[in-house]
Structures are given as C-alpha cells and as structure tokens.
XYZ file of C-alpha atoms in Angstrom:
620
model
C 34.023 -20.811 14.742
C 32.151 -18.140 14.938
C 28.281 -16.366 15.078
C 26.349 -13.660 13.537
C 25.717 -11.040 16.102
C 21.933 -10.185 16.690
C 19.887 -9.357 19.475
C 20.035 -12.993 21.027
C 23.138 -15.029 21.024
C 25.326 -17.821 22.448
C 27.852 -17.316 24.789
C 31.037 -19.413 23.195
C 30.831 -22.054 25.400
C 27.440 -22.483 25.123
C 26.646 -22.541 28.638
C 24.960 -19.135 28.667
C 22.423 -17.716 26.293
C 21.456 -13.620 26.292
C 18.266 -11.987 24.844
C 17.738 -7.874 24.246
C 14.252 -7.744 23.464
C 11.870 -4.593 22.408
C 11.608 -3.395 26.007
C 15.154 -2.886 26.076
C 15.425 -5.699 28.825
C 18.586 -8.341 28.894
C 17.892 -11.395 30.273
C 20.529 -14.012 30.435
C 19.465 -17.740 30.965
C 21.613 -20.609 32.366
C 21.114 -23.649 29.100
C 22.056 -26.326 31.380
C 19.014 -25.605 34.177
C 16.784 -23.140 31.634
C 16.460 -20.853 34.442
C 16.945 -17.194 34.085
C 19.650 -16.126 35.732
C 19.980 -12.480 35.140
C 17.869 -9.153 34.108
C 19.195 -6.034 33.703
C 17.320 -2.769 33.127
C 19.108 0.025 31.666
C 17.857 3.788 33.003
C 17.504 4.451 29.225
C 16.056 1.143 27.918
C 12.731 3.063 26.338
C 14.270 6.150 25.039
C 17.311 4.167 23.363
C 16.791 0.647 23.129
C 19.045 -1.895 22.672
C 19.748 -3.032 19.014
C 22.767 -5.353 18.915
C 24.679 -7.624 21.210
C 27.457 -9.958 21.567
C 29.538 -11.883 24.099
C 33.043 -11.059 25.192
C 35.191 -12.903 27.594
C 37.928 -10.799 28.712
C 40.547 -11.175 31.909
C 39.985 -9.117 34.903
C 43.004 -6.841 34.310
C 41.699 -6.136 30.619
C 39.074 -3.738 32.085
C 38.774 -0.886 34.692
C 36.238 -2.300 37.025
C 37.037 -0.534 40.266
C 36.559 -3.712 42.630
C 34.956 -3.092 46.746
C 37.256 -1.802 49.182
C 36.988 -5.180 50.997
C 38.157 -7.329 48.041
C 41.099 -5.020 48.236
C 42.607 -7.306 51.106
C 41.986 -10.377 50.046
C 44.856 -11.749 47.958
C 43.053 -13.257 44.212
C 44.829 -17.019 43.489
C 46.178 -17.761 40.138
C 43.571 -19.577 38.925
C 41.023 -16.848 40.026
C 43.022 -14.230 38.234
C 43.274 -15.964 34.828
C 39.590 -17.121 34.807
C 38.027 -14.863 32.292
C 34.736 -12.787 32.983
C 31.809 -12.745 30.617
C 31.006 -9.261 29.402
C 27.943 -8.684 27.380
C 28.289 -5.698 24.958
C 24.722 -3.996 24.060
C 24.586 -1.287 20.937
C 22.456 0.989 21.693
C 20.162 3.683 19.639
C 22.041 6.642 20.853
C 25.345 5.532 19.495
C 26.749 3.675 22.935
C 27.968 0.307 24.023
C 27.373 -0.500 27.123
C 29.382 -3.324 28.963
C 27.776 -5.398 31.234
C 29.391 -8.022 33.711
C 27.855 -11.441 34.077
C 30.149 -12.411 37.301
C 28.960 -8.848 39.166
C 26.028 -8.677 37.905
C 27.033 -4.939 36.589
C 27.583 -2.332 34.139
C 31.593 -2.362 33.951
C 31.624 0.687 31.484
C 30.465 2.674 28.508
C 31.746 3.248 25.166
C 30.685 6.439 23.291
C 32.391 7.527 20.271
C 29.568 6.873 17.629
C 27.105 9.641 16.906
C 24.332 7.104 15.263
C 22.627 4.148 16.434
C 25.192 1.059 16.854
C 23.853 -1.359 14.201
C 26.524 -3.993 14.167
C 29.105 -5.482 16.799
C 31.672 -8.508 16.857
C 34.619 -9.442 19.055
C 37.734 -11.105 18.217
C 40.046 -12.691 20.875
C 42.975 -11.796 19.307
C 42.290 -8.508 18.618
C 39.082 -6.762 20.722
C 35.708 -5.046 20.252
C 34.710 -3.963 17.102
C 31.532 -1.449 16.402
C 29.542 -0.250 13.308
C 27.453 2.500 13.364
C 24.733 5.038 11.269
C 27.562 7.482 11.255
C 29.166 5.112 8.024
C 32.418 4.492 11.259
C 33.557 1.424 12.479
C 35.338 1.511 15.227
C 37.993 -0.455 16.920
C 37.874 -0.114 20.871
C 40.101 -0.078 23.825
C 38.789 -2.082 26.851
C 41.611 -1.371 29.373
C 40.795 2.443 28.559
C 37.226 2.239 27.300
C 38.041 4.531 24.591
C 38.472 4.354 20.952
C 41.855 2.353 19.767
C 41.001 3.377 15.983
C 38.287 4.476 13.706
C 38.101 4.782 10.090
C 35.256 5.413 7.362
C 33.204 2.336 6.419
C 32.111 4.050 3.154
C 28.932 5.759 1.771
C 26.793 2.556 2.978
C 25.115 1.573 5.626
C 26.955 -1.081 7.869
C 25.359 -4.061 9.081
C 27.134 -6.907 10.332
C 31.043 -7.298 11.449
C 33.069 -10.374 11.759
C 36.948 -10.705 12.088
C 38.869 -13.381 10.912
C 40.376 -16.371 12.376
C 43.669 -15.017 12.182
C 42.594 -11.908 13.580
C 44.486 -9.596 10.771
C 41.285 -8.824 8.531
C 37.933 -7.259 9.542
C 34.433 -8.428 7.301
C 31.999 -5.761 7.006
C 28.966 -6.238 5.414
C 26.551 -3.337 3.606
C 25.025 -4.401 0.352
C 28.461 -5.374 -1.064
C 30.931 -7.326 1.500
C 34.202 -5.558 2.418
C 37.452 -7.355 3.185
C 39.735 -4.683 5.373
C 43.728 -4.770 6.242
C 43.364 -4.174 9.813
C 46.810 -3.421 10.251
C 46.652 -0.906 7.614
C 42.604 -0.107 7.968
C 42.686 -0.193 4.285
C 40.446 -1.967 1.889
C 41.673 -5.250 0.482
C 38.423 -6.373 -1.918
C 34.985 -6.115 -2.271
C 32.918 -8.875 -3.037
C 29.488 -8.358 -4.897
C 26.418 -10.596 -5.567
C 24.164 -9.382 -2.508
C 20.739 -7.559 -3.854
C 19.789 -6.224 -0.062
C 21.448 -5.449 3.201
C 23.978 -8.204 4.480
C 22.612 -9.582 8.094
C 25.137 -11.915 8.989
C 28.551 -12.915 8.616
C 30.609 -15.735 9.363
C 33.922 -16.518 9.195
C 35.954 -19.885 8.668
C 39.521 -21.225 8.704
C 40.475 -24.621 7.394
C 42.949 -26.605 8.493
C 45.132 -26.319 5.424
C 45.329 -22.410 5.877
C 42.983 -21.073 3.718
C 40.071 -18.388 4.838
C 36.579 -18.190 4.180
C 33.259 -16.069 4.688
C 29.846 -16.970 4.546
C 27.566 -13.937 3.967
C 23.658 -13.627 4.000
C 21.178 -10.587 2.833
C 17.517 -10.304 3.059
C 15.664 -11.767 -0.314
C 18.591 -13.627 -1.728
C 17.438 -17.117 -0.373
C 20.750 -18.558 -0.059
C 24.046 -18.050 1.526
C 27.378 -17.312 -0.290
C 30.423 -18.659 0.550
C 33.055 -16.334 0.023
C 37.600 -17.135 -0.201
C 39.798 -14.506 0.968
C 42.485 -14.625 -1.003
C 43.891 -11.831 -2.323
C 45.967 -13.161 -5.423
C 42.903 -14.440 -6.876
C 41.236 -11.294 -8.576
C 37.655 -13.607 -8.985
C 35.094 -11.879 -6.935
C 32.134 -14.714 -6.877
C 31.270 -16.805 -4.388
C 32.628 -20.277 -4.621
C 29.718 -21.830 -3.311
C 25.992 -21.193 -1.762
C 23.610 -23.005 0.306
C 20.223 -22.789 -0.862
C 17.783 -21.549 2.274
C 13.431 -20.828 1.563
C 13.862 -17.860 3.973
C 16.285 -15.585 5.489
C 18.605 -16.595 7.827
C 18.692 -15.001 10.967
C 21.876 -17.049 12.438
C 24.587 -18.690 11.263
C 27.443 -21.177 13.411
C 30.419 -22.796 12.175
C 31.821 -26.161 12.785
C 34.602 -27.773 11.391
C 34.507 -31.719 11.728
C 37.680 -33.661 11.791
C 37.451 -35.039 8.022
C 38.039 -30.997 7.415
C 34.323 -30.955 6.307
C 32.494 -27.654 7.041
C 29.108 -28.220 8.787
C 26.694 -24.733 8.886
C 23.795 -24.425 11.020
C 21.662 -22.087 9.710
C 18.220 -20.907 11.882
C 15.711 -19.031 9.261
C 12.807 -16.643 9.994
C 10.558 -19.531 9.913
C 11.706 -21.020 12.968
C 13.769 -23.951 11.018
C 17.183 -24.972 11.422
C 19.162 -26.568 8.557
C 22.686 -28.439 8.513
C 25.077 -28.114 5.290
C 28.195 -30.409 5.045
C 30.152 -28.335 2.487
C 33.626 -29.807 1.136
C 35.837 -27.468 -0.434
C 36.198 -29.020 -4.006
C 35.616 -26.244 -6.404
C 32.833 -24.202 -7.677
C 29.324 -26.043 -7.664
C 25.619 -25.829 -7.906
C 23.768 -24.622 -4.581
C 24.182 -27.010 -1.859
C 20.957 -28.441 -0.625
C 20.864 -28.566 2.836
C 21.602 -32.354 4.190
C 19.656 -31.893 7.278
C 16.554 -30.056 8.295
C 15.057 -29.866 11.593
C 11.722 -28.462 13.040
C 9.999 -28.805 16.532
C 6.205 -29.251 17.154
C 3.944 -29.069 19.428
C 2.414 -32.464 21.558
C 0.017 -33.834 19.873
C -1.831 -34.999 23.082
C -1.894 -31.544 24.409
C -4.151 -30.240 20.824
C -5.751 -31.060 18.616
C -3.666 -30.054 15.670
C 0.335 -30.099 15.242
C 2.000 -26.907 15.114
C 5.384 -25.694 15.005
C 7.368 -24.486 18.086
C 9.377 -21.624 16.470
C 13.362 -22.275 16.880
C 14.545 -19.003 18.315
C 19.050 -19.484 18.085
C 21.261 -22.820 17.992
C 24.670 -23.386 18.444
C 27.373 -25.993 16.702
C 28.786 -27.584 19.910
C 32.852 -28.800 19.716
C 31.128 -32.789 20.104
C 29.113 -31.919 16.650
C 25.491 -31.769 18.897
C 23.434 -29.262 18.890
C 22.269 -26.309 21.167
C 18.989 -25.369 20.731
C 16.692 -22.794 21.830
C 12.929 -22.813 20.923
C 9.855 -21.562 22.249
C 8.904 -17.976 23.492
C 11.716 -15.603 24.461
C 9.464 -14.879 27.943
C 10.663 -18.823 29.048
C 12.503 -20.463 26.274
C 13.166 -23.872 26.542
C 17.134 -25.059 25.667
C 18.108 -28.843 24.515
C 21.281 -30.619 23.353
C 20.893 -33.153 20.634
C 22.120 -35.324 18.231
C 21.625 -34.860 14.758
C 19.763 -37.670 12.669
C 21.159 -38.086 9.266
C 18.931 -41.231 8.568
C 16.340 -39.092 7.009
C 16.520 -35.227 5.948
C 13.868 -34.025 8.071
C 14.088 -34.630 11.962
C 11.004 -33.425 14.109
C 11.013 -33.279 17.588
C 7.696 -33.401 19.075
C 7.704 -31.286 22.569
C 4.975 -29.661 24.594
C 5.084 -25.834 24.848
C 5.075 -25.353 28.518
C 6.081 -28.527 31.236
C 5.106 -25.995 33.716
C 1.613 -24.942 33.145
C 0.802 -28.800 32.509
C 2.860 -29.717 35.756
C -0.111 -27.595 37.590
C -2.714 -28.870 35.733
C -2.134 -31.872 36.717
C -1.519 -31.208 40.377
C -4.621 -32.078 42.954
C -5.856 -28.934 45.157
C -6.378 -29.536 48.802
C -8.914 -26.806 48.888
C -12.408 -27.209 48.818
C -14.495 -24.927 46.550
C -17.978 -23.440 48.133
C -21.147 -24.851 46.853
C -23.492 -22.584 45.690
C -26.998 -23.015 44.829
C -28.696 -20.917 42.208
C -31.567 -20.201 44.190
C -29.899 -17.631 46.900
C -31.270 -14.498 48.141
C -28.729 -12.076 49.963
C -29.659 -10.086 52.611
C -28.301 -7.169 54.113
C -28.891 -4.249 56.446
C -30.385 -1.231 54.992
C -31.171 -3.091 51.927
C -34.899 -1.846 50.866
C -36.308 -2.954 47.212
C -35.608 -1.056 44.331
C -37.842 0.701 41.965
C -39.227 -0.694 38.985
C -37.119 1.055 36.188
C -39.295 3.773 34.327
C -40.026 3.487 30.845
C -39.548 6.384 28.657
C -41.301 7.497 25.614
C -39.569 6.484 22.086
C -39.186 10.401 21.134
C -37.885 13.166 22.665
C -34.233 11.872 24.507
C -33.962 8.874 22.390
C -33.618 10.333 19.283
C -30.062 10.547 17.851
C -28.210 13.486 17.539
C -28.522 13.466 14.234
C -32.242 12.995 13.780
C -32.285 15.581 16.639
C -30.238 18.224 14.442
C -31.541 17.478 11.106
C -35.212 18.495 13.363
C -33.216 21.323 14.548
C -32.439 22.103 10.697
C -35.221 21.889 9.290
C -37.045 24.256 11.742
C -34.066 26.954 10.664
C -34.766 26.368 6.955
C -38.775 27.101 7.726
C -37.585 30.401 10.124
C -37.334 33.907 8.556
C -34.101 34.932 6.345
C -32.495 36.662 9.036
C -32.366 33.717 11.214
C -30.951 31.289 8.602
C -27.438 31.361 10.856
C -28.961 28.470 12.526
C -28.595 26.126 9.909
C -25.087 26.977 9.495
C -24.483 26.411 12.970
C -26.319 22.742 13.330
C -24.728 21.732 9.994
C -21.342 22.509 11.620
C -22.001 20.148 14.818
C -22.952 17.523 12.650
C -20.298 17.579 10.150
C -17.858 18.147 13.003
C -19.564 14.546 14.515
C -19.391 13.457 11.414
C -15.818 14.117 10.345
C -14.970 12.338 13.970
C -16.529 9.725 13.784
C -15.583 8.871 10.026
C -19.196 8.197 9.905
C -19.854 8.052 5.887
C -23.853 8.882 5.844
C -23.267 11.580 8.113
C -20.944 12.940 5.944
C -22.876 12.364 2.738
C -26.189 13.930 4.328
C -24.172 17.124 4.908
C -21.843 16.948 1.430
C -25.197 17.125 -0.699
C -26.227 20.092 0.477
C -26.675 22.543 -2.897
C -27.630 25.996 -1.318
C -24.532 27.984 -1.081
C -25.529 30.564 1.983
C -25.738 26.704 3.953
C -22.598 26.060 2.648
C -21.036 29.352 3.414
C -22.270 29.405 7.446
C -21.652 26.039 7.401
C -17.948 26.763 7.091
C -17.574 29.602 8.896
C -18.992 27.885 11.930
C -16.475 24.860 12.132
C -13.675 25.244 14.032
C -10.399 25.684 13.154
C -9.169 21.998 14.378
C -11.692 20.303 11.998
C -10.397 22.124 8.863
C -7.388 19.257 8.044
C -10.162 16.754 8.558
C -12.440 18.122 6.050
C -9.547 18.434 3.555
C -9.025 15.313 3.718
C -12.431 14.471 2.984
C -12.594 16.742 -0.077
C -9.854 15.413 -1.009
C -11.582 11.492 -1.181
C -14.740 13.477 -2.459
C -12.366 14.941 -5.256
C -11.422 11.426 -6.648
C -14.615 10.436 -7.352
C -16.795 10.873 -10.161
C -18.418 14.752 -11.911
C -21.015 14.911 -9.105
C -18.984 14.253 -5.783
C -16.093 16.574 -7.835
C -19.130 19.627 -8.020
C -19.954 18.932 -4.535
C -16.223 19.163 -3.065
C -15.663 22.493 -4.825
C -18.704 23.773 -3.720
C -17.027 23.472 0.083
C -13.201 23.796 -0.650
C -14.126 27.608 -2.085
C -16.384 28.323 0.721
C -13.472 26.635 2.832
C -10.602 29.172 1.534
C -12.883 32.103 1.639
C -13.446 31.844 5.621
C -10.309 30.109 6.691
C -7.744 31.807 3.764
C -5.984 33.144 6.811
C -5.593 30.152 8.712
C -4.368 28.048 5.939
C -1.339 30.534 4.182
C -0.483 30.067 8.468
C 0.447 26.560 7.923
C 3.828 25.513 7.591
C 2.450 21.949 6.036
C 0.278 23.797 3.371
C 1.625 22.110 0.406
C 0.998 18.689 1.899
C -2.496 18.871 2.579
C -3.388 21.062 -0.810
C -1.137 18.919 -2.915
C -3.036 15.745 -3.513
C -6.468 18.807 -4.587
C -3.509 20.843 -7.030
C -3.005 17.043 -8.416
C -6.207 15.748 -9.116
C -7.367 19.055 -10.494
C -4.657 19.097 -13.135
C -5.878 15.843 -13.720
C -8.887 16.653 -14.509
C -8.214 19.751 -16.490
C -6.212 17.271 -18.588
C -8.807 15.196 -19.880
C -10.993 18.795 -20.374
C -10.013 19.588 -24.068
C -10.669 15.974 -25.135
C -13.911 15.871 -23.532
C -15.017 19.178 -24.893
C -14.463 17.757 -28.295
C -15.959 14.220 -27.631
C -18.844 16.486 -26.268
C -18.895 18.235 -29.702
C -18.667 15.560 -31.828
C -21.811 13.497 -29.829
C -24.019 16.783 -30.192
C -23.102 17.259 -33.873
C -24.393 13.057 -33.697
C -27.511 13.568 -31.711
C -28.424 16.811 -33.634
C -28.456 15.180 -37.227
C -30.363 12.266 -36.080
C -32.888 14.945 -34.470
C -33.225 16.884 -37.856
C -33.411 13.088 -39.821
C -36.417 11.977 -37.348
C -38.211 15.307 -38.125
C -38.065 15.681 -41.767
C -39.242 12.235 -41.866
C -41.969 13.246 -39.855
C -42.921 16.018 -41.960
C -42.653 13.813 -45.187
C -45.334 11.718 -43.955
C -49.060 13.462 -44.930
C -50.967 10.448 -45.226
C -54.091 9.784 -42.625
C -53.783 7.441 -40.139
C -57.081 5.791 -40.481
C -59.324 6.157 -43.745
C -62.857 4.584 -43.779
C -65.219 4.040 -46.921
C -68.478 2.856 -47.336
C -68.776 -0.027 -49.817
C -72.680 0.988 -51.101
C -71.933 4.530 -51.560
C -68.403 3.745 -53.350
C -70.282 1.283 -55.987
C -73.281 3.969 -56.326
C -70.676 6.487 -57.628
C -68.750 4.438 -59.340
C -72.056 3.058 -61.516
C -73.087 6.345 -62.678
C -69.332 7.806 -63.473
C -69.317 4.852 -65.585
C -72.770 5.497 -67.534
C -71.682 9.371 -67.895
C -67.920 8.327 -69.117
C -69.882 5.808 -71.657
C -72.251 8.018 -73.118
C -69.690 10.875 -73.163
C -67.172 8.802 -74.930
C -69.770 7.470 -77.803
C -71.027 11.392 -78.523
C -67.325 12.528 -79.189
C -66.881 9.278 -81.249
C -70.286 10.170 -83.700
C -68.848 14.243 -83.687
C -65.576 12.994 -84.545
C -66.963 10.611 -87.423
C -69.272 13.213 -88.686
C -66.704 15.326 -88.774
C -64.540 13.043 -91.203
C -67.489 12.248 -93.724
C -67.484 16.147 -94.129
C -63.942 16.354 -94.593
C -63.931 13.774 -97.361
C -66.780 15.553 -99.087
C -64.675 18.542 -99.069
C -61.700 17.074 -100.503
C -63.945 15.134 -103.106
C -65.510 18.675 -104.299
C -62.231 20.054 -104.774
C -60.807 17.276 -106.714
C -63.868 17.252 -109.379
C -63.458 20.947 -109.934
C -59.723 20.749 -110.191
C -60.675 18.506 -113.374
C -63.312 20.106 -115.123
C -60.653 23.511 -115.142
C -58.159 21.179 -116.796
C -60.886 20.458 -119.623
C -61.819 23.536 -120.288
C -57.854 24.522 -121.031
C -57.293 21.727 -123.163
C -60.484 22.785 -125.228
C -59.231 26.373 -125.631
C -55.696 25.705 -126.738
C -57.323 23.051 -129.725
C -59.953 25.852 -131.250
C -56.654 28.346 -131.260
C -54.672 26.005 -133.137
C-alpha cells in the first residue's frame, strides 16, 4: 500500500499524522488522543518554506545521529535497537530535505544536492529516499551518509510526484506524461500518456498474483487512471479509471482478501470516495461504490454544512482513518464503512471544546451596573462646551480649497499664472493617490495648454508612472478623452524626456500608448474615407434643399377683394364684347367688297370675249 506525498500525510501505521502548513510550521498529532504532540520551527521556515513531506521509518544504525554522551554507557537491548524511529522528511524551497526525528524530537540531518525547490518526495523500504526537484533531477539518497547514492535527469519536464514500486526495482515519476524507470539501470522503461495537466499523485499496487499497477491523477482530468506495468505489453492506455467531480488530493491503497482493490480517494471538496476495482479487463469508468461526507450538528446551527475532510487512510482491518476539520485542531476518527447506501454522512459538531465551555457554569459573579452612574475623581473639573465653527474657511475640502486657490491665479496678471500650474499639480498628485475619478476628470479637462504645461512641470518625478497609467485608461476611451490624454502625454515628454529615456522599464509603461495609437492610426484611412463619402452625402442634399428653395417664387399669402374682382371683370367683359362685334362688321364689310371686286372683273372678262368673237366674223 502506499500514499501520495503532500504536505499532510499518514504515518504507515496510522498512529501519527504530520501537517507543513504556509507558515512553514510541522505539527505532528497523536490520532488515537487528537492531541498535538509535536511542533517544530525551522530557522528558515519564512524565507524557504516547506513544500513536500513524507514519513520514513528507518533503524537507529541507518542514520548518523550522534546520541548524548550519557546514553553512551548505557547498553541499548535488542528490542530497543531494532525498533525503528520515525523520521519526517520536509522538501524545502531552497532545494533541501531536512530530516526530522519524532523519538528526539530533532533535526537528525540535511540533504542538499538539489539546486531548485524540492517538489516531490517518496520512500521505499526496500530501497530509501527518493527526491524530485525544479532542477528536472531526481535523486536517490544515502541516509547512513546523508549524501546523494545516485542522480540522474528526469527529462525536460517538470517533476511532480514519486512513488516506487512494491518490489522496490522501478521508480514512478509523474510530469504531464508518467515515467516508468529501471532503477537498477536508472533508465527509462515506458511512458504512459493520457494526462492533460501536471500529475499530483501516484500510487502504486501489487496483486497477489504478481502483477504491478499505478494509479495516477492530474489536475482537470476528473478521474484517475489505472495504469499495468508490464513491459511486454507495448499498449500504453490505462486499463481502467475511476470517475472523481474534483481533483484528488490523496490517494491510499488497500487490497482486501478476495484480491479486490479498494481506493480511497479525498478530493478538493473535502469528500472521500471508495472504489472496489477487480482486475477483469478494460471497462467503462468505475463509479465510485462509496461516498462519504461529514457535516456539521444540526443543533449547534441553523443550517447543515460540510466539515471539510482534510487526509484518510485505508487501515489493514478495511476501516477508515479520517481527518476532518481545521488543520489548527483537526479532529481524527476510525470507522466503518456503510455499503447499505452510497452516500454515508456523519453528522459531528466542529469544536467539542468550545461547546464543553459553553456549557460549563462560572463561579464568578459579574458586577452590576446601573446606567445612571456618575464617576468622580480628583482633579476632575467640567469640560468646555465644544466650539462650533463656521461652515467655510477650515471645512472646506482641499479641493474646493484649491480650485479657490485656482481660480484666483487664473484672475492674477500673466506673469503670475505659475500658480495655477502649481495648485493643479497638488491636486492631480491627490488625485492620482487617491484614484479619486472626479478629481482626476476636473483636472484632465483642462484645454489651455500653458495650464497644462506648468501643470507638468510641477509634479514630481514619483507621480509620473501614475499618470501614465492614467493616460493610458484615458487613451482607450473614446475621440475626446484620446484629445485630452495627448494634450498631457506631450506636455509629459517635453518636461520629463530626461527622466523617462532613464528608465530601464520604459518599454513597459509606453507600450500599452505605442499599441493603442497604432490602433487608432489603423482605423484612420477608413475613417477619412467614410468621412468623405458622408460630406459628399450631406453636401448634395444641401445643394437639393436649396435649389428647391429657389424654384419656389410663389407668395405665401395672396388676398383679393371679391367687389373689386367682379367690377373689373364686368367691364373687361363689355370692352371684349363690343371689341369683338366691330372686328366682326370690318371683317364682313370687308368681304362684300371683295366679292364686288371679283364680280367686276368677271363681267369685263366677258364683254372682251364678245368683242373678239365679233371681229374675227366681219373679217371672214
């Protein structure tokens, strides 16, 4: 059986349980009293933290404790000698292990021989201490020497869990793949692939029958993957998961006497869920068969709510170890699983204690005091009545009290315009402290340039990134914040140009401006044209609405008299009448005469054609 290794574990037997928390403080608890029985304070537990742990139980000869001079004498029996000592091993940031004895209360020794921070330790009884480290090393130790037995290169990843086999002649290491290593030969057997994130835990199992197994988990997958080492088999999936709704944080190992493999798996959400898994073949995820929660007394709230489960343990009897509550005072149990249904919640209060003393009767009497009590005593004479103070003057706000200030610069001579500058400058420096957003804005919207200019030129140097950043929001807004922050980033590198080509971080605080004003210049051709194209609009409706006007000559309003209008109309008639019958009696006249004419013509034609006719008879 074994454990994934995290910053609170186990010991083996169960009988102990260790926690490394934030403050770089172990504290080791006794499971069968819940008492804490140990603390230990490293002299570097704030600059370099602990990150991993693990238990080791080795026999006093393994390591080089130099014992008292007085134990010297006393002759050790047997059974003392072979009793092994429990050793927790703590990872630290700076890249050492440091071993520290549960019997003596003591550091034992130090391993250094990483250069990173230790991010993953296991130990093997067969075969020792084994590290991992940021340095892409793992490293196999030597206890009786505390120095390195044997390191070799993990690979181009990150290492973040360990766990030796069974058999103790293969090493697990997981990174985002899981790698199977010859630990005789340090050389890599397989890799097995399927994880989409970091592995954080490992687990290893032997069956009965022979055969070897891993069970691997990685942040995001929501399940665990149940890996066979075998070698001769070149298929690289896992021949079974175990479906989780959150990560796991630890995993134990149990196998029961029908050669049935029982996982207890604690999650992030302070859950714990039992698998029975029987080696049959490749199947679906495995449901788990069993899941457990604790919550709170309902007698001591008014709502239920869940007591997070903090670590468990598989015990050899098939019960379980649990450890739930608060690492400040967890609280440790041993039970029995209920199969009956799949969900088993035990309802326990929070804190015994604190309800032990509630409950507890005080012998001591509290003093009764009255409202109505006057103290007296010596020297004490009445105090004045507090004066009131006029609403102007001192409680004005600065701000009202510098825009005043202002405004009597703006109405001062030319040469005294300085001022301005230099009140602006205290109130955008109050301003830019404050993050105070109308402050800001009342100064930002200022349009004369000289204000803008001694405005500048007054601020201090440490208010300069401040105001950048500013700009910079200003700069992200629409055309008329844009105007207004280029207004005060060219008055900005005209006074401070020195000050800025100074700083080593230039291109980080001018690189979000350089961005947004490339931006901007982007979109410039295509509004340029859109521009064009709406005034080419706008101008031929213009030049449509005033031809139309020009078109239209008629008056608005025309008024006629009705009398006056049939008057004229009477007489234009009578003078179109009698005008009309003259040219009718001309025109007749003029006819008659016309006929007469022809008629005159005719009867001479005829009495010419006579007189021939008579003169061509008397000649013949």
């Amino acid at each position: 059986m074994a454990t994934a290794v995290s910053c609170s574990v186990f010991s083996s037997d169960g009988e102990y349980f260790a926690h490394c928390g934030i403050d770089g403080k172990l504290k080791i608890w006794d499971t069968s009293t819940g008492r804490l029985k140990q603390e230990y304070v490293s002299n570097f537990h704030l600059s370099s933290p602990c990150c991993v742990l693990t238990w080791l139980y080795v026999n006093s000869s393994s390591t080089n404790a130099a014992p008292s001079p007085w134990k010297k004498r006393r002759r050790k029996s047997i059974s003392e000698e072979s009793t092994p000592k429990g050793i927790v091993a703590m990872g630290s940031t700076n890249g050492k292990i440091t071993l520290y004895d549960t019997t003596t209360s003591s550091v034992t020794g130090q391993l250094d021989g990483h250069s990173g921070t230790v991010t993953a330790v296991t130990w093997s009884e067969n075969v020792g201490l084994f590290s991992a480290s940021d340095d892409y090393h793992i490293i196999h130790w030597n206890l009786k020497e505390n120095g390195v037995k044997c390191k070799w290169k993990s690979g181009k990843g990150k290492t973040t869990s360990l766990a030796v086999s069974e058999d103790g002649k293969s090493l697990l290491s997981g990174e985002r793949v899981v790698k199977w290593w010859d630990l005789s030969t340090k050389q890599l057997i397989k890799t097995f692939t399927g994880h989409a994130n970091q592995v954080t835990c490992l687990c290893t199992i032997k069956m009965p029958y022979g055969s070897n197994y891993v069970i691997s988990g990685a942040c995001g997958d929501g399940c665990l993957s149940v890996w066979a080492l075998d070698d001769q088999k070149p298929d690289r999936t896992p021949v079974a998961s175990l479906a989780l709704q959150d990560d796991a944080i630890s995993v134990s190992v149990n196998i029961s006497k029908e050669s049935q493999v029982i996982v207890l798996v604690i999650t992030r959400s302070g859950q714990a869920h039992l698998f029975h898994y029987q080696q049959n073949g490749r199947s679906k995820p495995l449901k788990p068969s069993l899941n457990i929660a604790v919550a709170s007394d309902i007698s001591q709230k008014e709502g239920v709510q869940q007591i997070p489960i903090l670590d468990a343990k598989l015990t050899e009897d098939q019960k379980l170890l649990l450890a739930y509550g608060a690492y400040l005072s967890p609280t440790f149990e041993r039970m029995t699983p209920d199969y009956s249904n799949k969900v088993q919640c035990l309802v326990r209060s929070e804190n015994r204690k604190n309800k032990e003393k509630k409950d507890e009767i005080s012998k001591v009497k509290n003093t009764i005091i009255e409202d109505n009590v006057e103290y007296l005593a010596p020297g004490l004479i009445e105090t004045a009545p507090k004066r009131n103070r006029n609403s102007s003057g001192s409680q004005l706000l600065l701000k009202d009290r510098l825009e005043n200030l202002s405004l009597n610069a703006e109405t001062s001579p030319a040469g005294k315009s300085t001022s301005v500058g230099s009140n602006r400058a205290q109130l955008l420096l109050q301003g830019l402290n404050s993050k105070d957003k109308a402050i800001l804005s009342s100064i930002f919207v200022t349009r004369n340039e000289s204000i803008v200019r001694n405005t500048i030129a007054k601020l201090p140097t440490q208010a300069i990134d401040p105001l950048i950043k500013e700009l910079t929001i200003l700069l992200q807004g629409k055309t008329f914040t844009s105007k207004l922050a280029v207004r005060w980033l060219e008055a900005l590198l005209m006074a401070h140009a020195g000050h800025l080509l100074s700083q080593a971080d230039l291109m980080q605080s001018f690189g979000p401006i350089l961005s947004l004003i490339d931006a901007k210049l982007a979109l410039l051709p295509e509004i340029s044209k859109l521009k064009g194209r709406v005034s080419l609009v706008t101008g031929q409706i213009s030049q449509t609405v005033e031809e139309q006007h020009k078109d239209v000559t008629e008056n608005c309003l025309v008024y006629q008299d009705s009398d006056s209008s049939e008057e004229d109309g009477g007489i234009e008639d009578e003078d179109l009448e009698s005008e009309s019958d003259e040219n009718w009696e001309e025109m007749s006249n003029q006819e008659d005469q016309d006929d007469q004419e022809e008629q005159n013509d005719k009867d001479v034609r005829s009495t010419n054609s006579d007189a021939d006719d008579d003169d061509e008879s008397i000649s013949s």
